[in-house]
Coordinates of C-alpha atoms and ligand atoms in Angstrom, one line a residue:
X1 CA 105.1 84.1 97.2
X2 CA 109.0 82.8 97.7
X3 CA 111.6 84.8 97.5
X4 CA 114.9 84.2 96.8
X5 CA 117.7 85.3 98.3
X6 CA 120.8 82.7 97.5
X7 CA 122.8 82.8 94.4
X8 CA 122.5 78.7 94.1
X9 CA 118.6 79.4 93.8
X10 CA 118.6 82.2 91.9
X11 CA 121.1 79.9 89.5
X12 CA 118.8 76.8 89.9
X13 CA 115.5 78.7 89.1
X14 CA 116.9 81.6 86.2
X15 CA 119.4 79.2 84.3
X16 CA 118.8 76.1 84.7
X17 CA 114.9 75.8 85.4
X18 CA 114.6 79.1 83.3
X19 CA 112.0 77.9 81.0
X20 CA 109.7 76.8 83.7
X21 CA 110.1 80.2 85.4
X22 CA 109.8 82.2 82.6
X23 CA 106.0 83.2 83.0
X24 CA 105.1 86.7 84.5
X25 CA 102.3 86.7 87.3
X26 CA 99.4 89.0 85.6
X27 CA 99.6 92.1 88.1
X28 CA 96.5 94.2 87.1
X29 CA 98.5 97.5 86.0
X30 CA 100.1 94.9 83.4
X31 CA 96.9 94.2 81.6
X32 CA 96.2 98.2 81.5
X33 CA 99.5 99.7 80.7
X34 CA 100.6 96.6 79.5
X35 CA 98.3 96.6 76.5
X36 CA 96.5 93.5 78.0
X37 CA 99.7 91.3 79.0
X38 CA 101.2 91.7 75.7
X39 CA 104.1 93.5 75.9
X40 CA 107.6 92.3 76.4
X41 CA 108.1 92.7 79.6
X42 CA 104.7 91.7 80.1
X43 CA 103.9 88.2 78.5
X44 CA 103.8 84.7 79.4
X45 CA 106.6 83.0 78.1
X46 CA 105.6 81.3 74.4
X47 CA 106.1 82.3 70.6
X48 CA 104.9 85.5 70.9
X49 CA 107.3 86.4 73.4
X50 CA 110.1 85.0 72.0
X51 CA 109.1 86.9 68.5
X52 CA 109.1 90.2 70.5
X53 CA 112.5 89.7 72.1
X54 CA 113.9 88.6 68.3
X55 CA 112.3 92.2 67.3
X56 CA 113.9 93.9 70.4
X57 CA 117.6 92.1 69.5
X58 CA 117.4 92.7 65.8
X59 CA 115.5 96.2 65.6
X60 CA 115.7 97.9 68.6
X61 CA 119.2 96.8 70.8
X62 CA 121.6 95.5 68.4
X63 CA 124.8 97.3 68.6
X64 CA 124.0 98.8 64.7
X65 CA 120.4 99.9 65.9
X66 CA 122.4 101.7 69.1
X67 CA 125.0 103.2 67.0
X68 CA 122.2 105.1 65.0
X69 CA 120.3 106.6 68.0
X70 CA 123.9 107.8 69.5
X71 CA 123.8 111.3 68.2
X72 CA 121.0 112.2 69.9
X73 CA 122.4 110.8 73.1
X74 CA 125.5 112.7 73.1
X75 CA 123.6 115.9 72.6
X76 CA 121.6 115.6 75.6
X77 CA 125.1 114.8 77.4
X78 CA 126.5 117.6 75.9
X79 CA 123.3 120.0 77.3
X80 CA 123.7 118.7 80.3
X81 CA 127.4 119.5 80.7
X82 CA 126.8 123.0 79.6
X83 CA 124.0 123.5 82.4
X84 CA 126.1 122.3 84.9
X85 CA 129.2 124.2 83.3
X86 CA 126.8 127.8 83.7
X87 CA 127.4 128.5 87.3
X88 CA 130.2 126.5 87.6
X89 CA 133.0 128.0 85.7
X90 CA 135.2 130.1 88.3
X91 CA 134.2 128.5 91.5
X92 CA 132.4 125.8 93.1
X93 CA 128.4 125.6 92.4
X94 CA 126.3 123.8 94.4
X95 CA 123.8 121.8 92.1
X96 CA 121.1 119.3 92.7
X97 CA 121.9 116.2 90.5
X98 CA 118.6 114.2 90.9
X99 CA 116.5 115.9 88.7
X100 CA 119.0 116.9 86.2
X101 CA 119.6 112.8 85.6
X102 CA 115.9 112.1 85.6
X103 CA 115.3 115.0 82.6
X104 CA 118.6 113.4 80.6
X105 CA 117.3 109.6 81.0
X106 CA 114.0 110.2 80.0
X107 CA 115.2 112.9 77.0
X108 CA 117.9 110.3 75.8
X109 CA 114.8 107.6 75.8
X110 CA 112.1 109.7 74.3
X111 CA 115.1 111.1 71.4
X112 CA 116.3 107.2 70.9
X113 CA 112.6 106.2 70.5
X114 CA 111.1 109.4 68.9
X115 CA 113.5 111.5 67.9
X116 CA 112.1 114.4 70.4
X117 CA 112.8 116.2 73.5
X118 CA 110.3 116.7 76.2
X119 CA 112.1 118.2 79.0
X120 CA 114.4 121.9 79.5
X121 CA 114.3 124.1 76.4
X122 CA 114.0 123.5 73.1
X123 CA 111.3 121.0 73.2
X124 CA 109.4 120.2 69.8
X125 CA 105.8 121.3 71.3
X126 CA 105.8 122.7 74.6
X127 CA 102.1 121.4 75.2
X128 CA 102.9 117.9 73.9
X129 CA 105.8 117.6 76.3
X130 CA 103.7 119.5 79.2
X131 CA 101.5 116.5 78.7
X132 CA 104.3 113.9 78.5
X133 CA 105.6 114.8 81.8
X134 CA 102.4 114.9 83.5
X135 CA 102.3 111.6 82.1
X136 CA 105.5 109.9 83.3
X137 CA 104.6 111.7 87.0
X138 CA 101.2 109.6 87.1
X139 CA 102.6 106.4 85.3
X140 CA 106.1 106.1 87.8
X141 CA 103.5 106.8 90.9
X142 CA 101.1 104.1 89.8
X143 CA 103.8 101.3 88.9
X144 CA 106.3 102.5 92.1
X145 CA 103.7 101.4 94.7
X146 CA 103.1 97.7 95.0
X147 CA 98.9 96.9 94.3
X148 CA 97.8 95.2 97.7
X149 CA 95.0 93.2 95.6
X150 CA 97.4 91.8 93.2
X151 CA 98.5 89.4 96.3
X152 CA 95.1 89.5 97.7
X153 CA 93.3 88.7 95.1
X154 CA 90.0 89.5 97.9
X155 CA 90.8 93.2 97.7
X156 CA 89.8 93.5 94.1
X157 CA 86.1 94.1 95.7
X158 CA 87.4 96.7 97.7
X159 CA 89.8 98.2 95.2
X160 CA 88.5 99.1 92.1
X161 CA 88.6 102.8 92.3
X162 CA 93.0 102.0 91.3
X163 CA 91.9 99.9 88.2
X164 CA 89.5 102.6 87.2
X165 CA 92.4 105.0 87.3
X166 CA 94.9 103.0 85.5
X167 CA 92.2 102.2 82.9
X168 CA 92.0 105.9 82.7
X169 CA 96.0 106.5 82.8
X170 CA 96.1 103.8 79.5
X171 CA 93.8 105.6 77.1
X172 CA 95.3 108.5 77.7
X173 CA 99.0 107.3 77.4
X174 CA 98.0 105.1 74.1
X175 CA 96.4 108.4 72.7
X176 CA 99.8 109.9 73.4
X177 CA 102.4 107.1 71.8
X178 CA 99.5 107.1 68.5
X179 CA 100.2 110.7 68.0
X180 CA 104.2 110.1 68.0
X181 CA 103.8 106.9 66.0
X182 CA 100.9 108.7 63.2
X183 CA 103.2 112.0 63.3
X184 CA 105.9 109.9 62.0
X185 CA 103.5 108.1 59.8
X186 CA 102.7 111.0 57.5
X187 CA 106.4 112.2 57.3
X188 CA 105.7 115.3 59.6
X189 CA 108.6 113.9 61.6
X190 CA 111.4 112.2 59.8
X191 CA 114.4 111.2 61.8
X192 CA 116.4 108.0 62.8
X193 CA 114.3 107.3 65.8
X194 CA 113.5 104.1 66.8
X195 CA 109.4 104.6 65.7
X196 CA 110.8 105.6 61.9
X197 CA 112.6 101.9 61.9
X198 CA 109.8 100.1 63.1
X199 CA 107.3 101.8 61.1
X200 CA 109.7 100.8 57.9
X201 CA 109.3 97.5 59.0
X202 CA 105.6 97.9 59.3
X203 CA 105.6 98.0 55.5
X204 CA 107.4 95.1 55.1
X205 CA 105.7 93.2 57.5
X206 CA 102.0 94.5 58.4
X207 CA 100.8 91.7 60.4
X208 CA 103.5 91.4 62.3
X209 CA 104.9 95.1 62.8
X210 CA 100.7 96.6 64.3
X211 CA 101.0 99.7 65.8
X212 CA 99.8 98.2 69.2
X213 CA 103.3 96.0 69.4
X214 CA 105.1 99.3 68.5
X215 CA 103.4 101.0 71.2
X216 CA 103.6 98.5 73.7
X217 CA 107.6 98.2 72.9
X218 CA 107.9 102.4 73.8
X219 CA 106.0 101.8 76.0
X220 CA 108.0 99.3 77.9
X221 CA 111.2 100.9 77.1
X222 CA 110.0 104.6 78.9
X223 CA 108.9 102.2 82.1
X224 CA 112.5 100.0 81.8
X225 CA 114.9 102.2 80.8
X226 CA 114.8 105.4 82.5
X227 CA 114.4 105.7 86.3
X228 CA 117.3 102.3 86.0
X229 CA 119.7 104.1 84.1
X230 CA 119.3 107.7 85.9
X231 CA 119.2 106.1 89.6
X232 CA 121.9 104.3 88.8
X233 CA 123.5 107.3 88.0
X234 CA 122.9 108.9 91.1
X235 CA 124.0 105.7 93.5
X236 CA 127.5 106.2 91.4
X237 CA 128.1 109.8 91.7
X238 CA 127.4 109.2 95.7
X239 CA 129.6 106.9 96.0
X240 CA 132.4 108.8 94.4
X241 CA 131.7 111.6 96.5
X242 CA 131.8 109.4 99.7
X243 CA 135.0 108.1 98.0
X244 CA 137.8 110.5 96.7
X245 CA 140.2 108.3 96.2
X246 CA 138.2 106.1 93.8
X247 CA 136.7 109.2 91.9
X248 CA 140.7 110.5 91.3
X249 CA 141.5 106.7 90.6
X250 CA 138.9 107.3 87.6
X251 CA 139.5 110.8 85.9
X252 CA 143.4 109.6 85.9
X253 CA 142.1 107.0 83.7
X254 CA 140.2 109.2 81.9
X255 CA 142.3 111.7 81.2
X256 CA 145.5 109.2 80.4
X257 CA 143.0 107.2 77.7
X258 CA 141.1 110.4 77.0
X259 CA 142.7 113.1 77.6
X260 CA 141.1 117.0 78.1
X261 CA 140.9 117.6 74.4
X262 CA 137.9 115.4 73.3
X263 CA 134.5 114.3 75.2
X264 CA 134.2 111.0 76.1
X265 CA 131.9 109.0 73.6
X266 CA 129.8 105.4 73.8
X267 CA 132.9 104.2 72.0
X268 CA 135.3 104.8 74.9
X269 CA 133.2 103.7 77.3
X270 CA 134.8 99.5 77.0
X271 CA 138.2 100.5 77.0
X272 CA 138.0 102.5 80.4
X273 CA 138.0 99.9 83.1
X274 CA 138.0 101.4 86.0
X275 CA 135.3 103.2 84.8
X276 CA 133.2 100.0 84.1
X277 CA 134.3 98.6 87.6
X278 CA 132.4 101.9 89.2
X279 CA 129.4 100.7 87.7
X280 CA 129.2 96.9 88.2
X281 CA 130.5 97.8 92.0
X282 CA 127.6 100.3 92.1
X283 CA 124.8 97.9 90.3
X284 CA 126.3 94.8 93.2
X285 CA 125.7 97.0 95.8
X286 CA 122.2 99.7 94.5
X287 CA 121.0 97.6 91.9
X288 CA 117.9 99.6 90.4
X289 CA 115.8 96.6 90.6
X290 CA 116.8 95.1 93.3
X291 CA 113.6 92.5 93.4
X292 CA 114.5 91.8 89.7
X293 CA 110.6 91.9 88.1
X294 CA 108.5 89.2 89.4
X295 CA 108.8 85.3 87.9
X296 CA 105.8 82.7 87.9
X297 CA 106.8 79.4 87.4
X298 CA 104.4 77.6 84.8
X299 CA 103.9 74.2 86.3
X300 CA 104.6 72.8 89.6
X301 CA 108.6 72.8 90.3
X302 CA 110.7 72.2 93.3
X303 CA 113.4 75.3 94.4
X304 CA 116.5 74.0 97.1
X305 CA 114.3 70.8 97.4
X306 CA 111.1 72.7 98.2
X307 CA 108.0 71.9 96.9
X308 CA 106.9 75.5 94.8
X309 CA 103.5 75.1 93.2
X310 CA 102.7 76.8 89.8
X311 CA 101.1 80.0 90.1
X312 CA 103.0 81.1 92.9
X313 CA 105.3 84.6 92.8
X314 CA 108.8 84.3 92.6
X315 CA 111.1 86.6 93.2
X316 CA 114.6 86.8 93.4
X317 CA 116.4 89.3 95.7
X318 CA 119.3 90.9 93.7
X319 CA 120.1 93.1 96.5
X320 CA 120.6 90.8 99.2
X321 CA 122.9 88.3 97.0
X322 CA 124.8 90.9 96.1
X323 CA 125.7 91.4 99.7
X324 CA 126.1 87.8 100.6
X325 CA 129.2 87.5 103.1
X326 CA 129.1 83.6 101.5
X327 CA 129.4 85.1 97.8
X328 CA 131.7 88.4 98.2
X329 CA 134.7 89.5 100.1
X330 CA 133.8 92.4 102.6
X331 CA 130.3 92.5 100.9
X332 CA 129.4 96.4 102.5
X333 CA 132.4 98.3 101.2
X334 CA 132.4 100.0 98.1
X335 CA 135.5 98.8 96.2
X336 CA 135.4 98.7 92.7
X337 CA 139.2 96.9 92.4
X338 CA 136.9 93.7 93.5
X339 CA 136.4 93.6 89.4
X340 CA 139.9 94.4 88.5
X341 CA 140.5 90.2 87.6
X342 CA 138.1 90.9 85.1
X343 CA 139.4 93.9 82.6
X344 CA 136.1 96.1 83.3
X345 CA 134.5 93.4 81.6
X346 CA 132.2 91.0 84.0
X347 CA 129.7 88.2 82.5
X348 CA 126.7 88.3 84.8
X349 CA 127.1 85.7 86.9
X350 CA 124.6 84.2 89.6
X351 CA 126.8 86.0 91.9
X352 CA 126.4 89.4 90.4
X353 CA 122.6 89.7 88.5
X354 CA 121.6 93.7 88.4
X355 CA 120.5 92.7 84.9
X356 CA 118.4 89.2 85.8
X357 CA 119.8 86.3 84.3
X358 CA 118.8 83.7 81.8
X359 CA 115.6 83.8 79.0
X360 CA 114.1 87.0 80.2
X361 CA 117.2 88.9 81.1
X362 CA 117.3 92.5 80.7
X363 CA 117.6 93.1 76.5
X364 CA 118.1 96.6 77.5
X365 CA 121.4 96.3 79.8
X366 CA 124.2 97.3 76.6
X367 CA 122.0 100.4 76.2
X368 CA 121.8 100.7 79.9
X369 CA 125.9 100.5 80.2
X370 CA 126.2 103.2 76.9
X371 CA 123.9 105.8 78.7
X372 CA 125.5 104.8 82.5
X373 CA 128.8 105.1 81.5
X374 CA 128.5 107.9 79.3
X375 CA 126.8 110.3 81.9
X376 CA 129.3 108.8 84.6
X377 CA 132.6 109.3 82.5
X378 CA 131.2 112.7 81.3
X379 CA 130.8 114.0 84.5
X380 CA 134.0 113.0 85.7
X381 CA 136.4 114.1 82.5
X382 CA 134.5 117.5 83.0
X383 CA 134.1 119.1 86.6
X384 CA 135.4 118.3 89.8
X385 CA 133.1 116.9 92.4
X386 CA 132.9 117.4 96.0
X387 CA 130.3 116.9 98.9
X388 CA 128.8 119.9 100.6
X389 CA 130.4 120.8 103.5
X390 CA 132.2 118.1 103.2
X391 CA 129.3 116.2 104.9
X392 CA 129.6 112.8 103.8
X393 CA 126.3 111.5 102.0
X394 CA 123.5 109.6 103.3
X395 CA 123.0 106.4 101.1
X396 CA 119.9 105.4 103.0
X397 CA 117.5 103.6 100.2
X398 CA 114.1 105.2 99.1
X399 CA 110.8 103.2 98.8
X400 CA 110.0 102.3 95.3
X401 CA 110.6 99.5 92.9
X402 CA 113.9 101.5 91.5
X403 CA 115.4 101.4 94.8
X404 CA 116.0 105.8 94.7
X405 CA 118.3 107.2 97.0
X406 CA 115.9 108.7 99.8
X407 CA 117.6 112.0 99.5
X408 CA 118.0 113.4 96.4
X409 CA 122.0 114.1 95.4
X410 CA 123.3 117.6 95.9
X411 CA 127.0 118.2 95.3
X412 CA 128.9 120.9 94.6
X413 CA 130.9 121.0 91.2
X414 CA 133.5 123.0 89.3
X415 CA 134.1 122.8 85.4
X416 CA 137.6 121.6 84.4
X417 CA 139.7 123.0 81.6
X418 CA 137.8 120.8 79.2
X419 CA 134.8 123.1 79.6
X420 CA 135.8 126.4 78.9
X421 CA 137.6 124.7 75.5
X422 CA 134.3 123.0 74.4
X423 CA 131.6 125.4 75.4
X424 CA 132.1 128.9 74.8
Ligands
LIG21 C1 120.8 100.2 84.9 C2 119.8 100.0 84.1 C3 118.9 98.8 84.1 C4 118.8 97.8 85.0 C5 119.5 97.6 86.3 C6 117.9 96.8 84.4 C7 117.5 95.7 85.1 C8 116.5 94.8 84.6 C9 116.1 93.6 85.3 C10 116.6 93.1 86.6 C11 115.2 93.0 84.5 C12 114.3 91.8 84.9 C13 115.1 90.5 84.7 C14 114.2 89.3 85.2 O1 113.0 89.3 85.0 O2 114.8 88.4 85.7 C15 115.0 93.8 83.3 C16 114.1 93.5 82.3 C17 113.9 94.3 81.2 N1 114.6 95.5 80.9 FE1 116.1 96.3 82.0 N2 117.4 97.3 83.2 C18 118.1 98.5 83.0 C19 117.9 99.2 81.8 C20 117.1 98.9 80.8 C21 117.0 99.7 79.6 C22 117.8 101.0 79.3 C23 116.0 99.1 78.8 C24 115.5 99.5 77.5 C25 115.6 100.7 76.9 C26 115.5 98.0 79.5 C27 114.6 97.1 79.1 C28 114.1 95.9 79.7 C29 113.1 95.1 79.2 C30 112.3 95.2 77.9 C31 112.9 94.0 80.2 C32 112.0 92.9 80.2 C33 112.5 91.6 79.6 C34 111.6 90.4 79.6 O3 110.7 90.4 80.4 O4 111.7 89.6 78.7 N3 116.2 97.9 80.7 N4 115.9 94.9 83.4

């Protein structure tokens, strides 16, 4: 295994070399919950990759496909801000954040890519969701902890009680995503989820369109998309509450562009700077994958001059580039006027790579910014925040390959005026 931890290599092996270092390695949960190393995120590099990413820009991420799937994401804001608006109203409630964000990343998902809820009330089929969450508990245990035999290969004598159980954990979450995908099928469930497209392009194209790729593309968009998007979230919201005087900085903006009339929507999200600033300067410093996913170069290569043989691991350390004193002024502090140059809008650069970089970027990352900058602005325009006792927070990092915050957030909030005019 190398690792990288030097924005010329991660430059040298992601753009410039990126074809070569385009493979995956073939970790063993892959070929189980990655319907046998077929999935996006999955694959080797090669046609059917590149077919499945086309799908993914066309189908499932262009801006048009986004715009469709956006009511159901700001009514999941919108239940949020009313739960944290019920105790909140006259004085200061203390509320616990980390759960709240997982429930409205994975509801956002599951309603972009079927249309349903599965968590707080009103979900479709309470026994469906009970089995969803159950689901997502064993699946995020299973791929947060690192498989010792995938770099040992010798283990896999010793280990096969894990592969048994992720064998296991696969039929049971294919039986699930065949349910939502046949339910959807027979026109019991007709929305303008992501499944209904896919299946309308399943007519058109059969051979192409199977219900394995469509499951394996849910698939990989529950495992990509939601622990990234809520942690991210949470790293934020810490670091405004550590901060004060960046957290004012950003409800001025708010309410000068906004105002307290309207809720923030997607569509505002590009024109509030500061706003975007909060989140690149939160991705730099907690980026949610902060290993990137794993590379395999596909034939023999050299990285910095050194000799890397094909086969071997790659991976490139986000996290400690982002903190390179050689790369970025005062690399520690949290100071999102570091983007200011840029009018909240940054290319990802080999200096700043929360999203990868190059062929097998993150296709996900203008969804990731909607939902991200959505909750964020939300949850600024509506209550104020402030820390418990006025204790400042502990950003020690979790273990796990979404770099959590080891202690979930509390904080204590108050609704604004906004509030009490929107929800009655
Ligand atoms: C803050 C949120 C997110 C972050 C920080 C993030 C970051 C990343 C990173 C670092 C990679 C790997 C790049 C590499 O291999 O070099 C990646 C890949 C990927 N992400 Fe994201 N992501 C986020 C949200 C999302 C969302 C919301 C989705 C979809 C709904 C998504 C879908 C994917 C997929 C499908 C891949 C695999 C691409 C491939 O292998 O070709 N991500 N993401």
């Amino acid at each position: 295994m190398v690792v990288l931890s030097s924005s010329t290599a991660a430059e040298e092996c992601l753009v410039k070399n990126d074809i070569v270092f385009a493979n995956r390695p073939k970790f063993i949960i892959a070929k189980h919950l990655g319907y046998n190393y077929t999935t996006v995120v999955t694959s080797s590099y090669g046609d059917h990759w590149r077919n499945l990413r086309r799908i993914g820009a066309n189908e499932i991420f262009s801006s048009a496909r986004l715009n469709a799937t956006e009511n159901a994401r700001r009514d999941e804001i919108r239940r949020l801000l009313a739960r944290l608006s019920n105790e909140s109203r006259q004085e200061f409630a203390k509320v616990e954040l980390k759960s709240m964000l997982s429930d409205l990343s994975l509801n956002n998902i599951m309603r972009t890519v079927a249309g349903k809820r599965f968590y707080g009330d009103e979900v479709a089929n309470e026994e469906e969701a009970r089995e969803f969450r159950e689901l997502m508990v064993e699946i995020f245990k299973k791929s947060g902890t690192g498989n010792p035999a995938d770099y040992l290969p010798i283990l896999n004598w010793f280990g096969l009680g894990f592969e048994r159980e992720l064998k296991k954990l696969a039929q049971r979450m294919d039986g699930f995503l065949q349910k939502l995908i046949d339910e959807h099928r027979t026109k019991k469930l007709q929305n303008n989820s992501m499944i209904q497209h896919l299946l309308s392009m399943q007519q058109s194209d059969p051979l192409y369109y199977t219900d394995e790729i469509i499951k394996g593309f849910i698939m990989v968009i529950i495992l990509a998309g939601t622990d990234t998007s809520s942690v991210t979230i949470e790293w934020a919201m810490a670091n405004l509450l550590n901060h004060p005087q960046v957290l004012k900085k950003a409800r001025d903006e708010i309410d000068s562009l906004i105002g307290q009339e309207n809720l923030i929507e997607e569509a505002d999200v590009p024109k509030l700077h500061y706003l975007r600033s909060i989140m690149y300067e939160t991705l730099r410093l907690y980026p949610a994958a902060p290993l990137l996913i794993p590379h395999m170069p596909s034939s023999d290569c050299t990285i910095g001059g050194y000799d890397v043989p094909s086969g071997t691991i790659v991976l490139v350390n986000a996290w400690a580039i982002h903190r390179d004193p050689k790369v970025w002024d005062d690399p520690e502090s949290f100071k999102p006027e570091r983007f200011d140059d840029y009018g909240g809008k940054i290319e990802h650069s080999h200096k700043l790579l929360p999203f990868g970089l190059g062929r097998r970027a993150c296709p996900g990352s203008n969804l990731a910014q909607r939902m991200v900058g959505l909750t964020l602005g939300s949850l600024i325009q509506c209550f104020e925040w402030e820390r418990i006792d006025g204790k400042e927070i502990d950003m020690t990092e979790g273990k796990g390959t979404t770099m959590p915050k080891a202690h979930s957030l509390q904080a204590l909030c108050k609704a604004r005026p906004i509030v009490n005019k929107l929800f009655h």
